[in-house]
């Protein structure tokens, strides 16, 4: 089972460059999330999506954009990379519970992360 | 603003010790509290708690939620070096938002 797959695993960018972090899941989960984790810190929510065509801002959305054209894919775009965006980025997905006849959102499944350095 | 606080932030113990990790929260429209273990890469799910006073157990790990006092604890008995990790507490609200605490870094020495 692939679960949540993130690419690339590592990337170095120059200031001002742009890139897209890819995330795909094969569990038919309707909820997907992007987090960043700075050294020694917890996870901070960047954007999330409750289904195809629906996205919403999290705690730290500035400098990022997302789209959700399909249930499986939830790419994260950095338009003008800045040193403050150096971090490890995690994508996660979860089901609403209703898909399995359960009450409430189910635990998130995480990808292995993308380590991004902006120099 | 939703907030999750964990304590201690780091902890060093010896194999065989029992540890208790704490998580307190201030969240509007609380729905559930989750514990994750993070080693080198992605967090892995441990427990999800939605009701007060009902202990969840998995091997040497157990957790309980107190919705009146707004906290949860994660207990690990007879710790092993493989328990060394960052333990994350997260709270899920009805706004589909997961809020994570900073984590507790546990180091278990042989």
Short mmCIF file of C-alpha atoms in Angstrom, two decimals:
data_model
loop_
_atom_site.label_atom_id
_atom_site.label_comp_id
_atom_site.label_asym_id
_atom_site.label_seq_id
_atom_site.Cartn_x
_atom_site.Cartn_y
_atom_site.Cartn_z
CA UNK A 1 0.00 0.00 0.00
CA UNK A 2 1.48 3.33 -1.06
CA UNK A 3 -0.52 5.52 1.35
CA UNK A 4 0.61 9.15 1.10
CA UNK A 5 3.46 9.81 -1.31
CA UNK A 6 5.43 13.04 -1.38
CA UNK A 7 7.97 14.15 -3.97
CA UNK A 8 10.69 15.26 -3.99
CA UNK A 9 12.28 14.07 -0.74
CA UNK A 10 14.90 16.84 -0.75
CA UNK A 11 15.30 20.10 -2.65
CA UNK A 12 17.53 23.14 -2.52
CA UNK A 13 16.17 26.36 -4.00
CA UNK A 14 17.61 29.81 -4.53
CA UNK A 15 15.79 32.84 -3.16
CA UNK A 16 13.05 33.91 -5.55
CA UNK A 17 12.70 30.56 -7.33
CA UNK A 18 9.40 28.74 -7.43
CA UNK A 19 8.55 25.08 -7.09
CA UNK A 20 5.71 22.66 -6.47
CA UNK A 21 5.76 19.99 -3.79
CA UNK A 22 3.72 17.02 -4.92
CA UNK A 23 1.44 14.93 -2.70
CA UNK A 24 -0.76 12.05 -3.73
CA UNK A 25 -2.75 9.50 -1.73
CA UNK A 26 -4.39 6.29 -2.85
CA UNK A 27 -6.75 5.74 0.10
CA UNK A 28 -9.65 7.75 -1.34
CA UNK A 29 -9.44 10.14 1.63
CA UNK A 30 -11.46 13.31 1.24
CA UNK A 31 -9.36 15.41 3.64
CA UNK A 32 -5.80 16.44 2.82
CA UNK A 33 -3.39 18.75 4.65
CA UNK A 34 -0.04 20.45 4.25
CA UNK A 35 2.13 21.13 7.31
CA UNK A 36 5.56 22.57 7.85
CA UNK A 37 7.81 21.52 10.70
CA UNK A 38 10.71 23.72 11.72
CA UNK A 39 13.59 22.23 13.77
CA UNK A 40 12.52 21.31 17.29
CA UNK A 41 8.98 22.52 16.69
CA UNK A 42 5.60 20.96 16.19
CA UNK A 43 3.64 20.90 12.96
CA UNK A 44 2.01 24.04 11.65
CA UNK A 45 -0.90 23.82 9.23
CA UNK A 46 -0.38 25.66 5.94
CA UNK A 47 -3.46 24.71 3.93
CA UNK A 48 -6.05 21.99 3.98
CA UNK A 49 -8.77 20.60 1.74
CA UNK A 50 -11.98 18.82 2.62
CA UNK A 51 -12.56 17.55 -0.90
CA UNK A 52 -11.80 18.07 -4.57
CA UNK A 53 -12.24 21.71 -5.54
CA UNK A 54 -12.27 22.96 -1.93
CA UNK A 55 -9.25 24.41 -0.15
CA UNK A 56 -8.83 26.61 2.90
CA UNK A 57 -6.05 28.43 4.72
CA UNK A 58 -4.45 27.07 7.86
CA UNK A 59 -2.29 28.83 10.42
CA UNK A 60 0.63 29.85 8.17
CA UNK A 61 -0.58 30.19 4.53
CA UNK A 62 1.44 33.23 3.43
CA UNK A 63 3.84 32.49 0.58
CA UNK A 64 2.07 29.28 -0.44
CA UNK A 65 -0.74 28.20 -2.73
CA UNK A 66 -2.58 24.92 -3.18
CA UNK A 67 -5.07 23.33 -5.53
CA UNK A 68 -7.18 20.20 -5.32
CA UNK A 69 -8.43 19.24 -8.75
CA UNK A 70 -8.69 15.52 -7.89
CA UNK A 71 -9.30 13.53 -4.71
CA UNK A 72 -5.83 11.97 -4.95
CA UNK A 73 -3.58 14.99 -5.48
CA UNK A 74 -2.89 18.06 -3.34
CA UNK A 75 0.16 19.98 -4.63
CA UNK A 76 1.71 22.84 -2.65
CA UNK A 77 3.21 25.72 -4.60
CA UNK A 78 5.90 28.17 -3.45
CA UNK A 79 5.93 31.13 -5.82
CA UNK A 80 8.87 33.22 -4.57
CA UNK A 81 11.02 31.13 -2.26
CA UNK A 82 12.33 32.91 0.84
CA UNK A 83 14.83 31.69 3.47
CA UNK A 84 12.00 31.63 6.05
CA UNK A 85 10.43 28.80 4.06
CA UNK A 86 13.34 26.47 4.80
CA UNK A 87 11.59 23.62 6.60
CA UNK A 88 10.38 20.04 6.37
CA UNK A 89 7.00 19.82 4.69
CA UNK A 90 4.55 17.05 5.47
CA UNK A 91 1.44 16.16 3.54
CA UNK A 92 -1.29 14.18 5.30
CA UNK A 93 -4.69 12.75 4.50
CA UNK A 94 -7.61 11.42 6.48
CA UNK A 95 -11.13 10.21 5.92
CA UNK A 96 -14.20 11.86 7.34
CA UNK A 97 -15.18 8.69 9.11
CA UNK A 98 -18.51 8.78 7.32
CA UNK A 99 -16.85 6.92 4.46
CA UNK A 100 -16.38 3.97 6.83
CA UNK A 101 -19.52 4.39 8.87
CA UNK A 102 -17.56 5.93 11.74
CA UNK A 103 -18.24 9.10 13.65
CA UNK A 104 -15.78 11.93 13.34
CA UNK A 105 -12.63 12.55 11.38
CA UNK A 106 -10.20 9.67 11.41
CA UNK A 107 -6.45 9.88 12.21
CA UNK A 108 -4.20 11.40 9.61
CA UNK A 109 -1.79 9.38 7.52
CA UNK A 110 1.42 11.25 6.79
CA UNK A 111 3.85 11.21 3.90
CA UNK A 112 7.58 10.90 4.59
CA UNK A 113 8.15 14.62 4.17
CA UNK A 114 10.04 16.93 1.83
CA UNK A 115 13.13 18.64 3.22
CA UNK A 116 13.39 22.06 1.57
CA UNK A 117 16.31 24.47 1.91
CA UNK A 118 16.22 28.00 0.52
CA UNK A 119 19.63 29.59 0.06
CA UNK B 1 -6.88 31.14 18.95
CA UNK B 2 -6.61 27.38 19.41
CA UNK B 3 -3.62 26.28 21.45
CA UNK B 4 -2.02 22.97 22.44
CA UNK B 5 0.68 22.84 25.11
CA UNK B 6 2.83 19.83 25.90
CA UNK B 7 5.07 19.16 28.86
CA UNK B 8 7.79 18.42 29.44
CA UNK B 9 9.38 19.51 26.17
CA UNK B 10 12.14 16.98 26.64
CA UNK B 11 12.75 14.06 28.95
CA UNK B 12 15.63 11.64 29.49
CA UNK B 13 14.99 8.35 31.26
CA UNK B 14 16.57 4.91 31.57
CA UNK B 15 15.19 1.69 30.18
CA UNK B 16 12.53 0.24 32.43
CA UNK B 17 11.33 3.62 33.73
CA UNK B 18 7.70 4.71 33.44
CA UNK B 19 6.99 8.11 31.87
CA UNK B 20 3.95 10.37 31.71
CA UNK B 21 3.63 12.95 28.96
CA UNK B 22 1.15 15.79 29.29
CA UNK B 23 -0.98 17.64 26.79
CA UNK B 24 -3.32 20.52 27.61
CA UNK B 25 -5.43 22.42 25.15
CA UNK B 26 -7.59 25.45 24.58
CA UNK B 27 -9.69 24.73 21.52
CA UNK B 28 -13.02 26.06 20.37
CA UNK B 29 -15.37 23.30 19.24
CA UNK B 30 -13.19 20.42 20.41
CA UNK B 31 -13.84 17.18 18.61
CA UNK B 32 -10.99 14.78 19.41
CA UNK B 33 -7.40 14.58 20.67
CA UNK B 34 -4.75 12.50 18.97
CA UNK B 35 -1.28 11.27 19.97
CA UNK B 36 1.42 10.60 17.39
CA UNK B 37 4.96 9.23 17.63
CA UNK B 38 7.56 10.82 15.37
CA UNK B 39 10.92 9.17 14.92
CA UNK B 40 13.04 10.14 11.95
CA UNK B 41 10.34 10.86 9.43
CA UNK B 42 6.56 11.05 9.38
CA UNK B 43 4.44 11.00 12.54
CA UNK B 44 2.70 7.70 13.13
CA UNK B 45 -0.66 7.48 14.81
CA UNK B 46 -0.95 6.14 18.36
CA UNK B 47 -4.35 7.02 19.83
CA UNK B 48 -7.45 9.06 19.18
CA UNK B 49 -9.52 10.12 22.18
CA UNK B 50 -12.98 11.62 22.03
CA UNK B 51 -14.57 10.76 25.38
CA UNK B 52 -13.45 11.64 28.89
CA UNK B 53 -12.25 8.96 31.28
CA UNK B 54 -11.96 6.11 28.83
CA UNK B 55 -8.42 4.76 28.75
CA UNK B 56 -6.99 3.56 25.47
CA UNK B 57 -4.20 0.99 25.62
CA UNK B 58 -1.77 -0.43 23.15
CA UNK B 59 0.89 -2.65 24.68
CA UNK B 60 2.96 -0.57 27.09
CA UNK B 61 1.32 2.68 25.97
CA UNK B 62 -1.91 4.08 27.34
CA UNK B 63 -3.72 7.40 27.16
CA UNK B 64 -6.69 9.10 28.74
CA UNK B 65 -8.58 12.34 28.15
CA UNK B 66 -10.16 14.74 30.64
CA UNK B 67 -12.51 17.06 28.73
CA UNK B 68 -13.50 18.96 31.86
CA UNK B 69 -9.91 19.93 32.73
CA UNK B 70 -8.88 20.05 29.05
CA UNK B 71 -5.91 17.73 29.14
CA UNK B 72 -4.66 14.30 28.20
CA UNK B 73 -1.80 12.13 29.36
CA UNK B 74 0.22 9.52 27.54
CA UNK B 75 1.82 6.84 29.73
CA UNK B 76 4.63 4.56 28.68
CA UNK B 77 5.56 1.78 31.08
CA UNK B 78 8.78 -0.26 31.08
CA UNK B 79 10.35 2.07 28.53
CA UNK B 80 12.70 0.72 25.87
CA UNK B 81 15.29 2.47 23.72
CA UNK B 82 12.90 2.03 20.78
CA UNK B 83 10.48 4.39 22.53
CA UNK B 84 12.91 7.28 21.93
CA UNK B 85 11.04 9.74 19.72
CA UNK B 86 9.12 12.98 19.68
CA UNK B 87 5.56 12.50 20.90
CA UNK B 88 3.08 14.90 19.35
CA UNK B 89 -0.33 15.79 20.70
CA UNK B 90 -2.90 17.22 18.27
CA UNK B 91 -6.44 18.43 18.73
CA UNK B 92 -9.07 18.26 16.04
CA UNK B 93 -11.98 20.71 16.00
CA UNK B 94 -15.26 20.85 14.13
CA UNK B 95 -13.71 23.35 11.73
CA UNK B 96 -11.72 20.45 10.20
CA UNK B 97 -8.57 21.89 11.72
CA UNK B 98 -5.81 19.88 13.40
CA UNK B 99 -3.72 21.91 15.86
CA UNK B 100 -0.45 20.33 16.96
CA UNK B 101 1.52 20.91 20.13
CA UNK B 102 5.30 21.39 20.04
CA UNK B 103 5.99 17.79 21.01
CA UNK B 104 7.85 16.07 23.85
CA UNK B 105 11.26 14.68 22.95
CA UNK B 106 11.77 11.43 24.88
CA UNK B 107 15.21 9.85 25.09
CA UNK B 108 15.47 6.40 26.65
CA UNK B 109 18.99 5.43 27.64
CA UNK B 110 20.10 1.78 27.88
#
